Coordinates of C-alpha atoms in Angstrom, one line a residue:
M1 CA -1.3 -12.2 111.2
G2 CA -1.3 -8.8 112.9
N3 CA -0.5 -10.3 116.4
S4 CA 2.2 -12.4 114.9
R5 CA 3.8 -9.4 113.3
N6 CA 3.8 -7.5 116.6
I7 CA 5.3 -10.3 118.5
C8 CA 8.1 -10.6 115.9
V9 CA 8.9 -6.9 116.1
I10 CA 9.0 -7.1 119.9
S11 CA 11.4 -10.0 119.5
V12 CA 13.7 -8.0 117.4
I13 CA 13.8 -5.2 119.9
L14 CA 14.6 -7.6 122.7
L15 CA 17.3 -9.3 120.7
V16 CA 19.0 -6.0 119.9
I17 CA 18.9 -4.9 123.6
I18 CA 20.4 -8.2 124.8
S19 CA 23.2 -8.2 122.2
N20 CA 23.9 -4.6 122.8
V21 CA 23.7 -3.7 119.2
E22 CA 24.0 0.1 118.9
V23 CA 21.2 0.7 116.5
Y24 CA 17.6 1.8 116.7
V25 CA 15.5 -1.1 115.6
E26 CA 12.6 1.1 114.6
S27 CA 14.9 2.5 111.8
I28 CA 15.6 -0.9 110.4
P29 CA 12.6 -2.4 108.5
T30 CA 11.8 -6.2 108.4
T31 CA 10.5 -8.2 105.5
L32 CA 7.3 -8.6 107.6
E33 CA 6.5 -5.1 106.5
G34 CA 6.9 -5.9 102.8
P35 CA 6.3 -6.1 100.0
F36 CA 7.9 -2.6 99.8
K37 CA 7.2 0.1 97.2
P38 CA 10.1 0.0 94.7
V39 CA 12.9 2.5 95.4
T40 CA 15.7 3.6 93.0
T41 CA 18.7 5.6 94.2
K42 CA 20.1 7.3 91.2
F43 CA 23.8 7.0 90.3
D44 CA 25.8 9.6 92.2
K45 CA 27.4 11.6 89.3
S46 CA 30.2 12.7 91.7
L47 CA 31.4 9.1 91.6
R48 CA 33.3 7.5 88.8
K49 CA 31.6 4.5 87.0
G50 CA 34.8 2.5 87.4
S51 CA 38.6 2.6 87.6
D52 CA 41.5 0.9 85.8
D53 CA 43.1 -2.3 87.1
L54 CA 46.0 -2.2 89.5
P55 CA 49.3 -2.8 87.6
M56 CA 51.2 -6.1 88.3
D57 CA 54.0 -4.2 90.1
H58 CA 51.5 -2.8 92.6
P59 CA 52.6 -3.7 96.2
R60 CA 49.4 -5.7 96.7
L61 CA 49.9 -7.8 93.5
R62 CA 53.6 -8.4 93.0
R63 CA 55.5 -11.5 94.2
N64 CA 57.3 -11.0 97.4
V65 CA 58.7 -14.5 98.1
T66 CA 61.6 -16.4 96.7
S67 CA 62.3 -20.0 95.8
M68 CA 59.7 -22.4 97.2
F69 CA 58.3 -20.3 100.0
P70 CA 54.5 -20.3 100.1
E71 CA 52.4 -17.4 98.8
Q72 CA 48.7 -16.8 97.9
L73 CA 47.5 -18.6 101.0
S74 CA 43.7 -19.2 101.3
L75 CA 41.2 -21.1 103.4
S76 CA 37.9 -22.8 102.6
L77 CA 35.5 -24.9 104.6
S78 CA 35.5 -28.6 104.0
S79 CA 33.1 -29.7 106.8
P80 CA 32.1 -28.4 110.3
S81 CA 35.3 -30.0 111.6
S82 CA 37.8 -29.6 108.7
M83 CA 39.3 -26.9 106.6
W84 CA 41.1 -26.6 103.3
V85 CA 44.4 -24.8 103.3
S86 CA 45.7 -23.8 99.8
W87 CA 48.8 -22.0 98.6
V88 CA 51.2 -21.6 95.7
T89 CA 55.0 -22.2 95.5
G90 CA 57.4 -21.6 92.7
K91 CA 57.3 -19.1 90.0
A92 CA 54.7 -19.2 87.2
Q93 CA 55.9 -18.9 83.6
I94 CA 54.5 -17.1 80.5
G95 CA 56.0 -17.2 77.0
L96 CA 55.9 -19.0 73.7
N97 CA 57.4 -22.2 75.2
V98 CA 56.9 -22.9 78.9
T99 CA 57.9 -26.0 80.9
P100 CA 55.6 -26.9 83.8
L101 CA 57.2 -27.2 87.3
D102 CA 57.2 -30.7 88.8
P103 CA 54.8 -30.8 91.8
K104 CA 56.9 -33.7 93.2
T105 CA 59.7 -31.4 94.0
V106 CA 58.1 -29.8 97.0
A107 CA 55.9 -31.2 99.8
S108 CA 52.5 -30.0 100.8
E109 CA 52.5 -29.7 104.6
V110 CA 50.4 -27.8 107.2
W111 CA 51.6 -27.7 110.8
Y112 CA 48.9 -26.4 113.2
G113 CA 47.9 -26.2 116.9
K114 CA 46.0 -24.2 119.5
E115 CA 48.9 -22.2 120.7
S116 CA 51.2 -19.8 118.9
G117 CA 54.4 -21.4 117.9
K118 CA 53.2 -24.9 119.2
Y119 CA 52.2 -27.0 116.2
T120 CA 51.0 -30.3 117.7
M121 CA 49.4 -31.5 114.5
K122 CA 50.5 -32.0 110.9
A123 CA 48.6 -32.7 107.7
T124 CA 49.8 -33.4 104.2
G125 CA 48.0 -33.0 100.9
K126 CA 48.2 -32.8 97.1
S127 CA 49.8 -30.5 94.6
M128 CA 49.4 -29.7 91.0
V129 CA 50.1 -27.3 88.2
Y130 CA 48.0 -26.2 85.2
S131 CA 48.7 -24.6 81.9
Q132 CA 46.7 -22.2 79.7
L133 CA 47.8 -22.9 76.1
Y134 CA 47.1 -21.0 72.9
P135 CA 48.5 -22.4 69.6
F136 CA 48.0 -19.2 67.8
E137 CA 50.7 -17.0 66.3
G138 CA 51.8 -14.2 68.7
L139 CA 49.8 -15.6 71.8
L140 CA 51.8 -16.5 74.9
N141 CA 51.3 -19.7 76.9
Y142 CA 51.2 -19.9 80.7
T143 CA 52.0 -22.5 83.3
S144 CA 51.3 -22.0 86.9
G145 CA 53.4 -22.3 90.1
I146 CA 52.8 -25.4 92.2
I147 CA 49.3 -25.2 93.7
H148 CA 48.9 -27.0 97.1
H149 CA 45.7 -28.2 98.8
V150 CA 45.7 -29.7 102.2
N151 CA 42.7 -30.8 104.3
I152 CA 43.1 -30.5 108.0
D153 CA 40.6 -32.5 110.0
G154 CA 39.5 -33.0 113.6
L155 CA 39.1 -29.3 114.3
V156 CA 37.3 -28.1 117.4
P157 CA 34.4 -25.7 116.8
K158 CA 34.7 -22.1 117.9
T159 CA 38.5 -22.4 118.4
K160 CA 41.4 -20.4 117.3
Y161 CA 44.2 -22.2 115.5
Y162 CA 47.7 -21.2 114.5
Y163 CA 49.3 -22.7 111.4
K164 CA 52.2 -22.7 109.0
C165 CA 52.4 -24.3 105.6
G166 CA 55.1 -25.3 103.1
D167 CA 57.9 -27.9 102.9
S168 CA 59.8 -28.3 106.2
S169 CA 62.5 -30.4 104.4
L170 CA 63.4 -27.4 102.3
A171 CA 63.2 -25.0 105.2
A172 CA 60.5 -23.3 103.1
M173 CA 57.7 -22.8 105.6
S174 CA 55.4 -19.7 105.7
K175 CA 55.2 -17.4 108.6
E176 CA 52.5 -18.2 111.2
Y177 CA 48.9 -17.5 110.4
T178 CA 45.6 -17.9 112.3
F179 CA 42.0 -18.8 111.8
E180 CA 39.0 -19.5 114.0
T181 CA 36.6 -22.4 113.3
L182 CA 32.8 -21.8 113.1
P183 CA 30.3 -23.2 115.6
L184 CA 28.8 -26.6 114.9
P185 CA 25.5 -26.7 113.0
S186 CA 22.7 -25.8 115.4
P187 CA 19.6 -23.6 115.5
N188 CA 21.4 -21.6 118.2
N189 CA 24.8 -21.1 116.5
Y190 CA 25.6 -18.9 113.6
P191 CA 28.7 -17.3 111.9
R192 CA 29.5 -13.9 113.4
R193 CA 29.3 -12.1 110.0
I194 CA 29.2 -13.4 106.5
A195 CA 30.6 -11.2 103.8
I196 CA 29.0 -11.4 100.3
I197 CA 31.2 -10.2 97.4
G198 CA 30.5 -10.4 93.7
D199 CA 32.5 -9.5 90.5
L200 CA 35.5 -8.2 92.4
G201 CA 38.4 -7.8 90.0
L202 CA 41.5 -5.9 90.8
T203 CA 40.9 -2.2 90.4
S204 CA 41.1 0.7 92.8
N205 CA 37.4 0.1 93.6
S206 CA 38.2 -3.5 94.4
S207 CA 40.8 -2.3 96.9
T208 CA 38.3 -0.2 98.6
T209 CA 35.8 -3.1 98.8
I210 CA 38.4 -5.4 100.3
D211 CA 39.6 -2.8 102.8
H212 CA 36.0 -2.3 103.8
V213 CA 35.4 -6.0 104.2
I214 CA 38.5 -6.4 106.4
E215 CA 37.2 -3.5 108.5
N216 CA 33.8 -5.3 108.9
D217 CA 35.7 -8.4 110.2
P218 CA 33.7 -11.3 108.7
S219 CA 34.0 -15.0 109.9
L220 CA 33.1 -16.3 106.4
I221 CA 33.2 -15.0 102.9
L222 CA 31.1 -15.9 99.9
M223 CA 32.7 -14.9 96.5
I224 CA 30.0 -15.1 93.9
G225 CA 31.9 -15.5 90.7
D226 CA 34.0 -13.3 88.4
L227 CA 37.1 -13.1 90.6
S228 CA 40.3 -11.9 88.8
Y229 CA 39.1 -10.7 85.4
A230 CA 42.2 -12.2 83.9
N231 CA 40.3 -12.6 80.6
Q232 CA 40.0 -8.8 80.1
Y233 CA 43.6 -8.9 78.7
L234 CA 45.6 -10.3 75.9
T235 CA 48.1 -13.0 76.7
T236 CA 50.9 -10.4 76.4
G237 CA 49.4 -8.5 79.4
G238 CA 49.6 -4.7 78.9
K239 CA 46.5 -2.8 79.9
G240 CA 43.2 -4.5 80.5
A241 CA 40.0 -3.4 78.8
S242 CA 36.5 -2.7 80.2
C243 CA 35.1 -4.1 77.0
Y244 CA 37.2 -7.0 75.6
S245 CA 35.4 -7.4 72.3
C246 CA 35.7 -3.6 71.7
A247 CA 39.4 -3.4 72.5
F248 CA 40.5 -6.6 70.9
P249 CA 38.1 -7.4 68.0
D250 CA 40.8 -9.5 66.1
A251 CA 41.6 -11.8 68.9
P252 CA 41.5 -15.4 67.6
I253 CA 40.1 -16.7 71.0
R254 CA 39.1 -15.1 74.2
E255 CA 42.6 -14.7 75.6
T256 CA 43.6 -14.4 79.3
Y257 CA 46.6 -13.0 81.0
Q258 CA 47.0 -15.6 83.7
P259 CA 49.5 -13.7 85.9
R260 CA 46.5 -11.7 87.0
W261 CA 45.3 -14.8 88.9
D262 CA 48.5 -14.8 90.8
G263 CA 48.2 -11.1 91.5
W264 CA 44.6 -11.8 92.7
G265 CA 45.8 -14.5 95.1
R266 CA 48.4 -12.1 96.6
F267 CA 45.8 -9.3 96.8
M268 CA 43.4 -11.5 98.7
E269 CA 45.9 -13.3 100.9
P270 CA 45.7 -10.9 103.9
L271 CA 42.0 -11.6 104.2
I272 CA 41.5 -15.2 103.0
S273 CA 44.6 -16.6 104.8
R274 CA 42.6 -16.1 108.1
V275 CA 38.9 -16.2 106.9
P276 CA 37.5 -19.1 104.8
M277 CA 36.3 -18.1 101.4
M278 CA 33.7 -20.1 99.5
V279 CA 33.7 -19.5 95.7
I280 CA 31.4 -20.3 92.8
E281 CA 32.3 -19.8 89.2
G282 CA 31.2 -16.9 86.9
N283 CA 31.4 -16.4 83.2
H284 CA 34.9 -14.7 83.6
E285 CA 36.2 -18.0 84.9
I286 CA 35.3 -19.9 81.7
E287 CA 38.7 -19.0 80.0
P288 CA 38.5 -21.3 77.0
Q289 CA 41.7 -22.9 75.6
A290 CA 42.0 -24.0 72.0
A291 CA 41.5 -27.7 72.8
G292 CA 38.0 -26.8 74.3
I293 CA 39.3 -26.9 77.8
T294 CA 37.6 -24.4 80.1
F295 CA 37.6 -23.3 83.8
K296 CA 41.2 -24.7 84.2
S297 CA 42.4 -22.0 86.6
F298 CA 39.2 -22.0 88.6
L299 CA 39.2 -25.8 89.1
T300 CA 42.9 -26.0 90.0
R301 CA 43.3 -23.0 92.3
F302 CA 40.3 -23.4 94.6
S303 CA 39.3 -26.2 97.0
V304 CA 35.6 -26.5 97.7
P305 CA 33.6 -29.3 99.4
G306 CA 32.3 -30.9 96.2
K307 CA 33.0 -34.5 97.2
E308 CA 32.2 -33.8 100.8
S309 CA 28.7 -32.7 99.8
G310 CA 28.1 -35.6 97.4
S311 CA 28.3 -33.6 94.2
N312 CA 31.7 -34.8 93.0
S313 CA 32.1 -31.4 91.2
N314 CA 33.6 -28.1 92.1
F315 CA 31.0 -26.4 89.9
F316 CA 28.3 -26.9 92.5
Y317 CA 28.3 -28.0 96.1
S318 CA 26.8 -27.3 99.5
F319 CA 28.0 -26.8 103.0
D320 CA 26.9 -26.0 106.5
A321 CA 28.1 -22.9 108.4
A322 CA 26.8 -23.3 111.8
G323 CA 22.9 -23.0 111.5
V324 CA 23.0 -22.0 107.8
H325 CA 22.9 -24.5 105.0
F326 CA 24.4 -23.0 101.8
V327 CA 23.7 -24.4 98.3
M328 CA 26.3 -23.2 95.7
L329 CA 25.0 -23.7 92.2
G330 CA 26.7 -23.6 88.8
A331 CA 25.1 -21.4 86.1
Y332 CA 27.7 -22.4 83.5
V333 CA 27.2 -26.2 83.6
D334 CA 24.1 -28.2 82.9
Y335 CA 21.2 -27.0 85.2
N336 CA 18.4 -28.7 83.3
T337 CA 15.9 -31.0 85.2
T338 CA 17.3 -33.9 83.3
G339 CA 20.9 -33.2 84.3
Y340 CA 23.2 -34.3 87.2
Q341 CA 23.3 -30.9 88.9
Y342 CA 19.5 -30.9 89.3
S343 CA 19.3 -34.4 90.6
W344 CA 22.1 -33.6 93.1
L345 CA 20.3 -30.5 94.2
Q346 CA 17.1 -32.5 94.8
E347 CA 18.9 -34.9 97.0
D348 CA 20.8 -32.3 98.8
L349 CA 17.7 -30.3 99.6
Q350 CA 15.9 -33.4 100.8
K351 CA 18.7 -34.0 103.3
V352 CA 18.5 -30.6 104.9
N353 CA 17.2 -30.7 108.5
R354 CA 15.8 -27.3 109.2
K355 CA 15.7 -28.1 112.9
V356 CA 19.5 -28.1 112.8
T357 CA 20.2 -25.6 110.0
P358 CA 17.0 -23.5 110.0
W359 CA 18.4 -21.1 107.3
L360 CA 18.7 -22.2 103.7
V361 CA 20.6 -19.9 101.4
A362 CA 21.3 -20.4 97.7
V363 CA 24.1 -18.8 95.7
W364 CA 24.9 -18.6 92.0
H365 CA 26.5 -16.1 89.7
S366 CA 23.8 -14.9 87.3
P367 CA 20.6 -13.5 88.8
W368 CA 17.1 -14.6 87.8
Y369 CA 15.4 -11.4 89.0
N370 CA 17.1 -8.3 87.6
S371 CA 15.6 -5.0 86.5
Y372 CA 18.9 -3.6 85.0
S373 CA 19.3 -3.5 81.2
S374 CA 22.6 -5.4 81.5
H375 CA 21.9 -9.2 81.6
Y376 CA 18.2 -8.6 81.6
Q377 CA 16.4 -12.0 81.5
E378 CA 19.7 -13.6 80.5
F379 CA 19.2 -16.7 82.7
E380 CA 15.5 -17.2 82.3
C381 CA 16.2 -20.8 81.2
M382 CA 17.9 -21.6 84.5
R383 CA 15.0 -20.0 86.4
L384 CA 12.5 -22.0 84.5
E385 CA 14.3 -25.2 85.3
M386 CA 15.2 -24.7 89.0
E387 CA 13.0 -22.0 90.6
E388 CA 10.1 -24.4 91.6
L389 CA 12.4 -26.8 93.3
L390 CA 14.0 -24.0 95.5
Y391 CA 10.5 -22.6 96.3
Q392 CA 9.2 -26.0 97.3
H393 CA 12.1 -26.4 99.8
G394 CA 11.7 -23.0 101.3
V395 CA 14.9 -21.3 100.3
D396 CA 15.2 -18.1 102.4
I397 CA 17.7 -16.0 100.6
V398 CA 19.4 -16.1 97.1
F399 CA 22.6 -14.2 96.4
S400 CA 23.9 -13.5 92.9
G401 CA 26.3 -11.2 91.1
H402 CA 27.0 -10.7 87.3
V403 CA 25.0 -7.4 87.2
H404 CA 27.4 -4.7 88.3
A405 CA 25.0 -3.0 90.6
Y406 CA 23.0 -3.6 93.8
E407 CA 19.4 -4.8 93.9
R408 CA 17.3 -6.3 96.6
M409 CA 13.9 -7.9 95.7
N410 CA 10.7 -8.3 97.6
R411 CA 9.8 -11.9 98.2
V412 CA 8.9 -13.3 94.8
Y413 CA 8.1 -16.5 93.0
N414 CA 7.6 -16.8 89.2
Y415 CA 7.5 -12.9 89.0
I416 CA 4.6 -12.7 91.4
L417 CA 4.9 -11.3 94.9
D418 CA 4.8 -14.2 97.3
P419 CA 5.5 -14.1 101.1
C420 CA 6.9 -17.6 100.8
G421 CA 9.3 -16.8 98.0
P422 CA 13.0 -16.1 98.7
V423 CA 14.6 -12.7 99.1
Y424 CA 16.8 -12.4 96.0
I425 CA 19.8 -10.0 96.3
T426 CA 22.2 -9.0 93.6
V427 CA 25.7 -7.9 94.7
G428 CA 27.7 -7.8 91.5
D429 CA 29.4 -4.5 92.3
G430 CA 32.6 -5.5 93.9
G431 CA 34.7 -3.1 91.8
N432 CA 35.8 -4.8 88.5
I433 CA 37.2 -3.2 85.4
E434 CA 33.9 -3.5 83.4
K435 CA 32.5 -0.7 85.5
I436 CA 29.2 -0.1 87.2
D437 CA 25.8 -0.7 85.5
V438 CA 23.6 2.4 85.6
E439 CA 20.8 1.7 83.1
H440 CA 17.5 0.0 84.0
A441 CA 15.3 -2.0 81.6
D442 CA 12.4 0.2 82.5
D443 CA 14.1 3.5 81.7
P444 CA 12.8 5.1 78.6
G445 CA 14.6 3.7 75.5
K446 CA 16.7 1.3 77.6
C447 CA 14.7 -1.9 77.3
P448 CA 17.0 -4.5 75.6
S449 CA 15.8 -6.3 72.5
A450 CA 14.9 -9.9 72.8
S451 CA 18.1 -10.8 70.9
D452 CA 20.3 -9.1 73.5
N453 CA 21.8 -10.6 76.6
V454 CA 22.5 -14.1 75.2
P455 CA 24.1 -16.2 78.0
E456 CA 27.6 -17.7 77.6
F457 CA 26.1 -21.0 78.5
G458 CA 22.7 -22.5 78.0
S459 CA 19.8 -21.5 75.9
V460 CA 17.8 -18.3 75.5
C461 CA 14.4 -18.3 77.1
H462 CA 13.4 -14.6 76.9
L463 CA 9.7 -14.1 77.5
N464 CA 7.0 -11.4 77.6
F465 CA 5.1 -11.2 80.9
T466 CA 1.6 -12.9 80.9
S467 CA 0.1 -11.1 83.8
G468 CA 0.4 -8.0 86.1
P469 CA 1.4 -4.5 85.1
A470 CA 3.8 -5.6 82.4
K471 CA 1.4 -8.1 80.7
G472 CA 2.2 -8.6 77.1
K473 CA 5.5 -6.7 77.3
F474 CA 9.2 -7.7 77.5
C475 CA 10.1 -4.9 79.9
W476 CA 8.2 -3.1 82.6
D477 CA 7.3 0.6 82.1
A478 CA 8.5 1.4 85.7
Q479 CA 10.6 -0.3 88.3
P480 CA 9.0 -3.8 88.8
E481 CA 7.0 -4.4 91.9
W482 CA 9.3 -7.3 92.9
S483 CA 12.3 -4.9 92.9
A484 CA 12.4 -3.3 96.3
Y485 CA 15.6 -1.3 96.2
R486 CA 18.3 -0.7 93.6
E487 CA 21.4 1.5 93.4
S488 CA 24.4 1.7 91.1
S489 CA 27.6 1.9 93.2
F490 CA 30.3 -0.4 94.4
G491 CA 30.2 -2.3 97.6
H492 CA 29.7 -5.5 99.5
G493 CA 27.1 -7.1 101.8
I494 CA 27.2 -8.5 105.3
L495 CA 24.7 -11.0 106.6
E496 CA 24.4 -11.4 110.4
V497 CA 22.1 -14.2 111.4
V498 CA 20.6 -13.4 114.8
N499 CA 18.6 -16.6 115.4
S500 CA 16.4 -19.1 113.6
S501 CA 14.0 -16.4 112.5
Y502 CA 15.9 -13.2 112.0
A503 CA 18.9 -12.2 110.0
L504 CA 20.2 -8.7 109.5
W505 CA 21.3 -7.8 105.9
T506 CA 23.4 -4.8 105.3
W507 CA 24.7 -3.5 102.0
H508 CA 27.9 -1.4 102.5
R509 CA 28.6 1.2 99.8
N510 CA 32.2 1.9 99.1
Q511 CA 31.7 5.7 99.0
D512 CA 30.5 5.5 102.7
I513 CA 33.6 3.6 104.0
Y514 CA 34.9 6.8 105.7
K515 CA 31.6 7.8 107.1
G516 CA 30.0 6.9 110.4
N517 CA 27.1 5.0 108.8
S518 CA 28.1 2.9 105.8
A519 CA 24.8 1.2 105.3
G520 CA 23.3 1.8 101.9
D521 CA 20.5 -0.7 102.4
Q522 CA 19.6 -2.5 105.6
I523 CA 16.8 -4.9 106.5
Y524 CA 15.9 -7.8 108.8
I525 CA 15.1 -10.8 106.7
V526 CA 12.5 -12.8 108.7
R527 CA 11.7 -16.5 108.2
Q528 CA 8.1 -17.6 108.7
P529 CA 8.1 -21.4 108.3
E530 CA 4.8 -21.8 109.9
L531 CA 3.1 -19.5 107.3
C532 CA 4.7 -21.3 104.4
L533 CA 4.5 -24.9 105.6
R534 CA 1.5 -25.6 103.4
N535 CA 3.6 -24.8 100.3
H536 CA 7.1 -26.1 101.3
C537 CA 8.5 -29.6 101.6
T538 CA 10.5 -28.6 104.7
S539 CA 9.9 -26.4 107.7

């Protein structure tokens, strides 16, 4: 074991020298040195715990096109050789009586090619509208602009493409945009940088996060739920609230101000019109309507490879990004072992070829391992149903959001330190209006009661620990041994996969964006399939 560890450390040094990374490897730990003694960085009182939402007339949110010209452009991966291009045309409506636009009145076209101004290929797709309806006195209804989704196929890997979208017959085409395809799945190919963002919203803090992400120049983005926070408003708009139930106790239903979604699409367009973004739903995307309809905006606005990955659902799916296989799971649809999502997950994991995609990364909104008071043990039921399956198949990293703070775990399985368990990382601190979480469940007097933190979907499975330092208790008396590092501040993460064994994880704090070193937490995550082969179904 000792010799193996020394060889691995030497490998890291060589890799850094070869790739000319300007960093001293000795200063960056690896998971081989873990488990680490828990560390907490206290909330910096010079920082604000949050900020108000940007107004709808803010330059980054307001509508700047006319007629049927495209806006809110976004990209998402469909397969290693295909890409979804999405956009919106026409003006959304909000009022007591709204009339949906007719999607047939405008075409869905993408013109693209390998040279600027020379579009040798054309693809067409589908278009749709959705409505958010509230038959309650005083509540306004909403109907969207026309939302377009076009799949462009036959793309060459590691190639830059130029594209326009819109309706050429109406002379309503967008300006030229570009994107670069990822390498094909291979143990020697990886995305340049993968940005991980959770619980983003539309505040001043959100702006800093996205500015920072743009500066870090990712080639892929994972958006881990809770995107626009349109449901922090009444249907009449006005000012959003950090606590909806506190501000609007008499609301007949959890209202939403849907124009915030359009503002979010404009806010994100400069980034996601050139870098593919893969999304998964969070609780703020539920958005119930009176007829029991949920997730209407989420399901209509975003294209994800549900059918391509065999799930036939946009709530959970998988995809390959070069040598990484991502599994995107839904925490707000049935996750029980008897359900469809679980059976799909079993089949998907069995198909993974670790010789082609060595890295296996799982993503869902609500964390299983969390030492903050907020959402403490909220999704224990999901953990009890799914954790063993992920462990058996050797999942390397798990990303979640929901908790508005940063936390990285030691490798863990069933609350026990385990060198073959995944590294769980919570990045729910994108900058939303609900503000940062600063209280830990192990702080004196901050342990939630067993009746707190009831999930918006699923059952309650809160438990007292049966072994270890917290045996017989609902909360630990100190930071749990599985919690390696935690800090309350806004930011985002960057994952840089070096090879089939090493990946550099960096958490970038917003308050450090203007400093030379913006790394709040940094570690090399190291795979050891040979060590864990006896436990895992795959290697």
